Amino acid sequence: MSMIVHPGTSNVIIPTETVVLDGELSLPDHPQGIVLFVNGSGGGGISTRNRRLAADLNQAGYATLLFGLRSHEERHRLTGPHSATELADRLLAVTEWVELEPEVGDLPQGYFAAGVGAGAALLAAARAGQKIHALVCRGGRPDLAHDWLSEVLAPTLLLVGEHDLTVRNLNREAETHLRCPHRMVVVPGAGHNFEEPGSLESVSREATAWFSCHLAGARISG
């Protein structure tokens, strides 16, 4: 069924059971899916890097939702959820909010997670089952979802920097537990934050290709 969407970027309010989260929803013409950016750090989740990656996905035909898993008050008072389980609970609430939004509710969903947020995204994807169709982790901590890795159904791409040795090892270990279609890519010359010249562009290419393969055209489970 064709959807009526209004291309552009808008600020959105995402209510959960405990807090209200702020987000930015970007819609291209005729979106093929929607990618939720998952950042588990104390920041707002709408970093310059995430905006650049989201813009590339928008150009490729994907809607994006940038948001923080902690409210404005929590970020400034250093309170709020700190475990992957608590963050996953909030991510699932955001996932449900997207499902109920008229302009994007019929789009297949994917997660694009970084750092601690990768643990939350993997855990949430395991619990969401077939609702999540693709997952990309950038410099992620999959070990935080260790007990749930074998339950993840969404095809998962693990992106790590060549010089981020600790995280590389954590991701290699995670690969041995994943049962879903998955791949690990080591970005040459990159560190943990992918700040080196060309590193973020490599991340964008790999992520866009992964979503194009696994998210575009995916069927929504009833």
mmCIF file of C-alpha atoms in Angstrom:
data_model
loop_
_atom_site.group_PDB
_atom_site.id
_atom_site.type_symbol
_atom_site.label_atom_id
_atom_site.label_comp_id
_atom_site.label_asym_id
_atom_site.label_seq_id
_atom_site.Cartn_x
_atom_site.Cartn_y
_atom_site.Cartn_z
ATOM 1 C CA MET A 1 0.000 0.000 0.000
ATOM 2 C CA SER A 2 1.351 3.424 -0.974
ATOM 3 C CA MET A 3 1.930 5.904 1.832
ATOM 4 C CA ILE A 4 1.543 9.674 1.817
ATOM 5 C CA VAL A 5 4.691 11.224 3.234
ATOM 6 C CA HIS A 6 5.882 14.799 3.541
ATOM 7 C CA PRO A 7 9.607 14.907 2.751
ATOM 8 C CA GLY A 8 11.842 16.936 5.030
ATOM 9 C CA THR A 9 13.156 16.976 8.577
ATOM 10 C CA SER A 10 11.003 17.682 11.622
ATOM 11 C CA ASN A 11 11.488 17.670 15.376
ATOM 12 C CA VAL A 12 9.443 15.002 17.126
ATOM 13 C CA ILE A 13 8.501 14.162 20.697
ATOM 14 C CA ILE A 14 8.645 10.488 21.659
ATOM 15 C CA PRO A 15 6.802 9.592 24.869
ATOM 16 C CA THR A 16 7.794 6.481 26.810
ATOM 17 C CA GLU A 17 6.442 5.119 30.092
ATOM 18 C CA THR A 18 8.994 7.041 32.153
ATOM 19 C CA VAL A 19 10.334 9.984 30.108
ATOM 20 C CA VAL A 20 9.810 12.019 26.960
ATOM 21 C CA LEU A 21 12.587 11.851 24.367
ATOM 22 C CA ASP A 22 13.426 14.382 21.653
ATOM 23 C CA GLY A 23 14.160 13.314 18.092
ATOM 24 C CA GLU A 24 14.656 14.377 14.490
ATOM 25 C CA LEU A 25 12.673 12.542 11.828
ATOM 26 C CA SER A 26 13.897 12.902 8.227
ATOM 27 C CA LEU A 27 11.809 11.685 5.313
ATOM 28 C CA PRO A 28 13.009 11.423 1.702
ATOM 29 C CA ASP A 29 10.659 10.965 -1.222
ATOM 30 C CA HIS A 30 9.262 7.414 -1.359
ATOM 31 C CA PRO A 31 11.248 5.965 1.573
ATOM 32 C CA GLN A 32 12.188 2.276 1.371
ATOM 33 C CA GLY A 33 12.509 1.853 5.132
ATOM 34 C CA ILE A 34 13.376 3.730 8.307
ATOM 35 C CA VAL A 35 16.646 3.562 10.247
ATOM 36 C CA LEU A 36 16.686 4.351 13.978
ATOM 37 C CA PHE A 37 20.029 5.694 15.214
ATOM 38 C CA VAL A 38 20.858 4.238 18.627
ATOM 39 C CA ASN A 39 23.394 6.002 20.848
ATOM 40 C CA GLY A 40 23.740 4.826 24.427
ATOM 41 C CA SER A 41 26.153 7.510 25.596
ATOM 42 C CA GLY A 42 25.282 10.405 27.857
ATOM 43 C CA GLY A 43 24.994 12.762 24.914
ATOM 44 C CA GLY A 44 21.862 13.651 23.043
ATOM 45 C CA GLY A 45 22.335 11.024 20.373
ATOM 46 C CA ILE A 46 22.210 13.633 17.591
ATOM 47 C CA SER A 47 25.920 13.992 16.948
ATOM 48 C CA THR A 48 27.581 15.480 13.877
ATOM 49 C CA ARG A 49 28.688 11.990 12.819
ATOM 50 C CA ASN A 50 25.159 10.622 13.097
ATOM 51 C CA ARG A 51 23.760 13.539 11.110
ATOM 52 C CA ARG A 52 26.273 12.913 8.317
ATOM 53 C CA LEU A 53 25.443 9.207 8.233
ATOM 54 C CA ALA A 54 21.719 9.926 8.336
ATOM 55 C CA ALA A 55 22.021 12.386 5.434
ATOM 56 C CA ASP A 56 23.708 9.705 3.324
ATOM 57 C CA LEU A 57 20.919 7.255 4.141
ATOM 58 C CA ASN A 58 18.303 9.883 3.283
ATOM 59 C CA GLN A 59 19.941 10.323 -0.123
ATOM 60 C CA ALA A 60 19.823 6.550 -0.575
ATOM 61 C CA GLY A 61 16.066 6.574 0.050
ATOM 62 C CA TYR A 62 15.733 5.799 3.751
ATOM 63 C CA ALA A 63 13.887 7.703 6.431
ATOM 64 C CA THR A 64 15.942 8.246 9.590
ATOM 65 C CA LEU A 65 15.163 8.930 13.227
ATOM 66 C CA LEU A 66 17.879 10.548 15.333
ATOM 67 C CA PHE A 67 17.256 10.596 19.071
ATOM 68 C CA GLY A 68 18.860 10.121 22.466
ATOM 69 C CA LEU A 69 17.927 7.296 24.805
ATOM 70 C CA ARG A 70 18.187 9.682 27.750
ATOM 71 C CA SER A 71 15.955 12.684 28.330
ATOM 72 C CA HIS A 72 17.300 16.248 28.462
ATOM 73 C CA GLU A 73 17.114 16.248 32.275
ATOM 74 C CA GLU A 74 18.853 12.881 32.575
ATOM 75 C CA ARG A 75 21.702 13.934 30.320
ATOM 76 C CA HIS A 76 22.399 17.013 32.420
ATOM 77 C CA ARG A 77 21.940 15.369 35.821
ATOM 78 C CA LEU A 78 23.793 12.156 34.912
ATOM 79 C CA THR A 79 20.763 10.077 35.829
ATOM 80 C CA GLY A 80 18.603 7.708 33.830
ATOM 81 C CA PRO A 81 19.194 4.200 32.483
ATOM 82 C CA HIS A 82 22.753 2.887 32.470
ATOM 83 C CA SER A 83 22.472 -0.812 31.638
ATOM 84 C CA ALA A 84 21.930 -2.292 28.176
ATOM 85 C CA THR A 85 18.693 -3.837 29.424
ATOM 86 C CA GLU A 86 17.265 -0.478 30.523
ATOM 87 C CA LEU A 87 18.346 1.188 27.297
ATOM 88 C CA ALA A 88 16.827 -1.662 25.275
ATOM 89 C CA ASP A 89 13.500 -1.121 27.057
ATOM 90 C CA ARG A 90 13.498 2.488 25.883
ATOM 91 C CA LEU A 91 14.554 1.559 22.374
ATOM 92 C CA LEU A 92 11.638 -0.855 22.132
ATOM 93 C CA ALA A 93 9.342 1.972 23.238
ATOM 94 C CA VAL A 94 10.732 4.140 20.417
ATOM 95 C CA THR A 95 10.275 1.230 18.007
ATOM 96 C CA GLU A 96 6.614 0.973 19.003
ATOM 97 C CA TRP A 97 6.185 4.742 18.639
ATOM 98 C CA VAL A 98 7.477 4.536 15.057
ATOM 99 C CA GLU A 99 5.008 1.740 14.299
ATOM 100 C CA LEU A 100 2.120 4.016 15.321
ATOM 101 C CA GLU A 101 3.244 7.077 13.347
ATOM 102 C CA PRO A 102 1.092 7.384 10.190
ATOM 103 C CA GLU A 103 3.891 8.553 7.878
ATOM 104 C CA VAL A 104 6.423 5.870 8.817
ATOM 105 C CA GLY A 105 4.500 3.117 10.587
ATOM 106 C CA ASP A 106 4.313 0.925 7.478
ATOM 107 C CA LEU A 107 8.052 1.119 6.778
ATOM 108 C CA PRO A 108 10.397 -1.761 7.670
ATOM 109 C CA GLN A 109 12.667 -0.757 10.559
ATOM 110 C CA GLY A 110 16.393 -1.093 11.037
ATOM 111 C CA TYR A 111 18.806 -0.014 13.781
ATOM 112 C CA PHE A 112 22.111 1.834 13.318
ATOM 113 C CA ALA A 113 23.880 1.669 16.674
ATOM 114 C CA ALA A 114 27.193 2.870 18.092
ATOM 115 C CA GLY A 115 29.215 2.123 21.222
ATOM 116 C CA VAL A 116 27.138 1.100 24.218
ATOM 117 C CA GLY A 117 24.050 1.601 22.078
ATOM 118 C CA ALA A 118 25.016 -1.480 20.077
ATOM 119 C CA GLY A 119 24.462 -3.655 23.127
ATOM 120 C CA ALA A 120 21.033 -2.114 23.629
ATOM 121 C CA ALA A 121 20.181 -2.461 19.925
ATOM 122 C CA LEU A 122 21.170 -6.120 19.786
ATOM 123 C CA LEU A 123 19.191 -6.881 22.927
ATOM 124 C CA ALA A 124 16.164 -4.964 21.637
ATOM 125 C CA ALA A 125 16.407 -6.660 18.229
ATOM 126 C CA ALA A 126 16.469 -10.069 19.918
ATOM 127 C CA ARG A 127 13.326 -9.199 21.865
ATOM 128 C CA ALA A 128 11.592 -7.576 18.872
ATOM 129 C CA GLY A 129 12.079 -10.618 16.655
ATOM 130 C CA GLN A 130 10.985 -10.092 13.063
ATOM 131 C CA LYS A 131 9.999 -6.465 13.638
ATOM 132 C CA ILE A 132 13.619 -5.405 13.063
ATOM 133 C CA HIS A 133 14.890 -6.236 9.584
ATOM 134 C CA ALA A 134 18.518 -5.047 9.633
ATOM 135 C CA LEU A 135 21.096 -3.934 12.180
ATOM 136 C CA VAL A 136 24.407 -2.096 11.814
ATOM 137 C CA CYS A 137 26.785 -1.619 14.757
ATOM 138 C CA ARG A 138 29.587 0.962 14.502
ATOM 139 C CA GLY A 139 32.407 0.561 17.024
ATOM 140 C CA GLY A 140 29.888 -1.306 19.144
ATOM 141 C CA ARG A 141 29.858 -3.209 22.418
ATOM 142 C CA PRO A 142 27.970 -6.406 21.521
ATOM 143 C CA ASP A 143 29.327 -8.032 24.669
ATOM 144 C CA LEU A 144 26.734 -6.030 26.626
ATOM 145 C CA ALA A 145 24.043 -8.211 25.005
ATOM 146 C CA HIS A 146 26.037 -11.433 25.286
ATOM 147 C CA ASP A 147 23.186 -13.604 26.599
ATOM 148 C CA TRP A 148 20.878 -12.474 23.791
ATOM 149 C CA LEU A 149 23.161 -12.642 20.745
ATOM 150 C CA SER A 150 21.973 -16.071 19.629
ATOM 151 C CA GLU A 151 18.364 -14.779 19.672
ATOM 152 C CA VAL A 152 18.932 -11.921 17.201
ATOM 153 C CA LEU A 153 17.109 -12.542 13.913
ATOM 154 C CA ALA A 154 17.963 -9.322 12.054
ATOM 155 C CA PRO A 155 20.916 -9.546 9.640
ATOM 156 C CA THR A 156 23.731 -7.788 11.517
ATOM 157 C CA LEU A 157 26.747 -5.859 10.237
ATOM 158 C CA LEU A 158 29.590 -5.209 12.688
ATOM 159 C CA LEU A 159 31.841 -2.269 11.733
ATOM 160 C CA VAL A 160 35.048 -1.784 13.723
ATOM 161 C CA GLY A 161 38.149 0.344 13.316
ATOM 162 C CA GLU A 162 41.433 -1.322 12.447
ATOM 163 C CA HIS A 163 43.183 0.309 15.408
ATOM 164 C CA ASP A 164 40.337 -0.205 17.905
ATOM 165 C CA LEU A 165 41.825 -3.487 19.103
ATOM 166 C CA THR A 166 39.706 -4.039 22.221
ATOM 167 C CA VAL A 167 36.444 -3.496 20.368
ATOM 168 C CA ARG A 168 37.661 -5.617 17.447
ATOM 169 C CA ASN A 169 38.196 -8.533 19.800
ATOM 170 C CA LEU A 170 34.793 -8.041 21.432
ATOM 171 C CA ASN A 171 33.114 -8.088 18.028
ATOM 172 C CA ARG A 172 35.007 -11.170 16.875
ATOM 173 C CA GLU A 173 33.859 -12.948 20.006
ATOM 174 C CA ALA A 174 30.276 -11.794 19.392
ATOM 175 C CA GLU A 175 30.395 -13.286 15.898
ATOM 176 C CA THR A 176 30.758 -16.748 17.393
ATOM 177 C CA HIS A 177 27.411 -16.350 19.175
ATOM 178 C CA LEU A 178 25.348 -14.747 16.412
ATOM 179 C CA ARG A 179 23.058 -17.151 14.544
ATOM 180 C CA CYS A 180 21.547 -14.570 12.193
ATOM 181 C CA PRO A 181 23.125 -13.613 8.849
ATOM 182 C CA HIS A 182 26.057 -11.423 9.853
ATOM 183 C CA ARG A 183 29.328 -9.920 8.705
ATOM 184 C CA MET A 184 32.206 -8.096 10.353
ATOM 185 C CA VAL A 185 34.084 -5.367 8.484
ATOM 186 C CA VAL A 186 37.340 -3.870 9.742
ATOM 187 C CA VAL A 187 37.671 -0.282 8.459
ATOM 188 C CA PRO A 188 41.336 0.279 7.465
ATOM 189 C CA GLY A 189 43.200 2.971 9.391
ATOM 190 C CA ALA A 190 40.225 3.805 11.620
ATOM 191 C CA GLY A 191 40.163 4.220 15.388
ATOM 192 C CA HIS A 192 37.228 3.919 17.754
ATOM 193 C CA ASN A 193 35.456 7.119 16.667
ATOM 194 C CA PHE A 194 36.172 6.804 12.916
ATOM 195 C CA GLU A 195 37.600 10.326 12.832
ATOM 196 C CA GLU A 196 40.421 9.514 10.401
ATOM 197 C CA PRO A 197 40.129 10.777 6.789
ATOM 198 C CA GLY A 198 37.807 8.559 4.791
ATOM 199 C CA SER A 199 36.787 6.395 7.754
ATOM 200 C CA LEU A 200 33.242 7.695 8.150
ATOM 201 C CA GLU A 201 32.743 7.531 4.383
ATOM 202 C CA SER A 202 33.660 3.831 4.531
ATOM 203 C CA VAL A 203 31.177 3.311 7.349
ATOM 204 C CA SER A 204 28.482 5.049 5.322
ATOM 205 C CA ARG A 205 29.110 2.938 2.221
ATOM 206 C CA GLU A 206 29.073 -0.332 4.138
ATOM 207 C CA ALA A 207 25.965 0.591 6.135
ATOM 208 C CA THR A 208 24.035 1.822 3.103
ATOM 209 C CA ALA A 209 24.861 -1.360 1.200
ATOM 210 C CA TRP A 210 23.729 -3.483 4.164
ATOM 211 C CA PHE A 211 20.409 -1.675 4.520
ATOM 212 C CA SER A 212 19.899 -1.805 0.746
ATOM 213 C CA CYS A 213 20.345 -5.573 0.866
ATOM 214 C CA HIS A 214 18.329 -6.363 3.984
ATOM 215 C CA LEU A 215 15.946 -3.472 4.713
ATOM 216 C CA ALA A 216 14.716 -2.229 1.331
ATOM 217 C CA GLY A 217 11.652 -4.157 0.321
ATOM 218 C CA ALA A 218 11.399 -6.101 3.579
ATOM 219 C CA ARG A 219 7.897 -7.185 4.496
ATOM 220 C CA ILE A 220 6.333 -5.957 7.720
ATOM 221 C CA SER A 221 5.304 -8.773 10.073
ATOM 222 C CA GLY A 222 1.733 -8.519 11.272
#
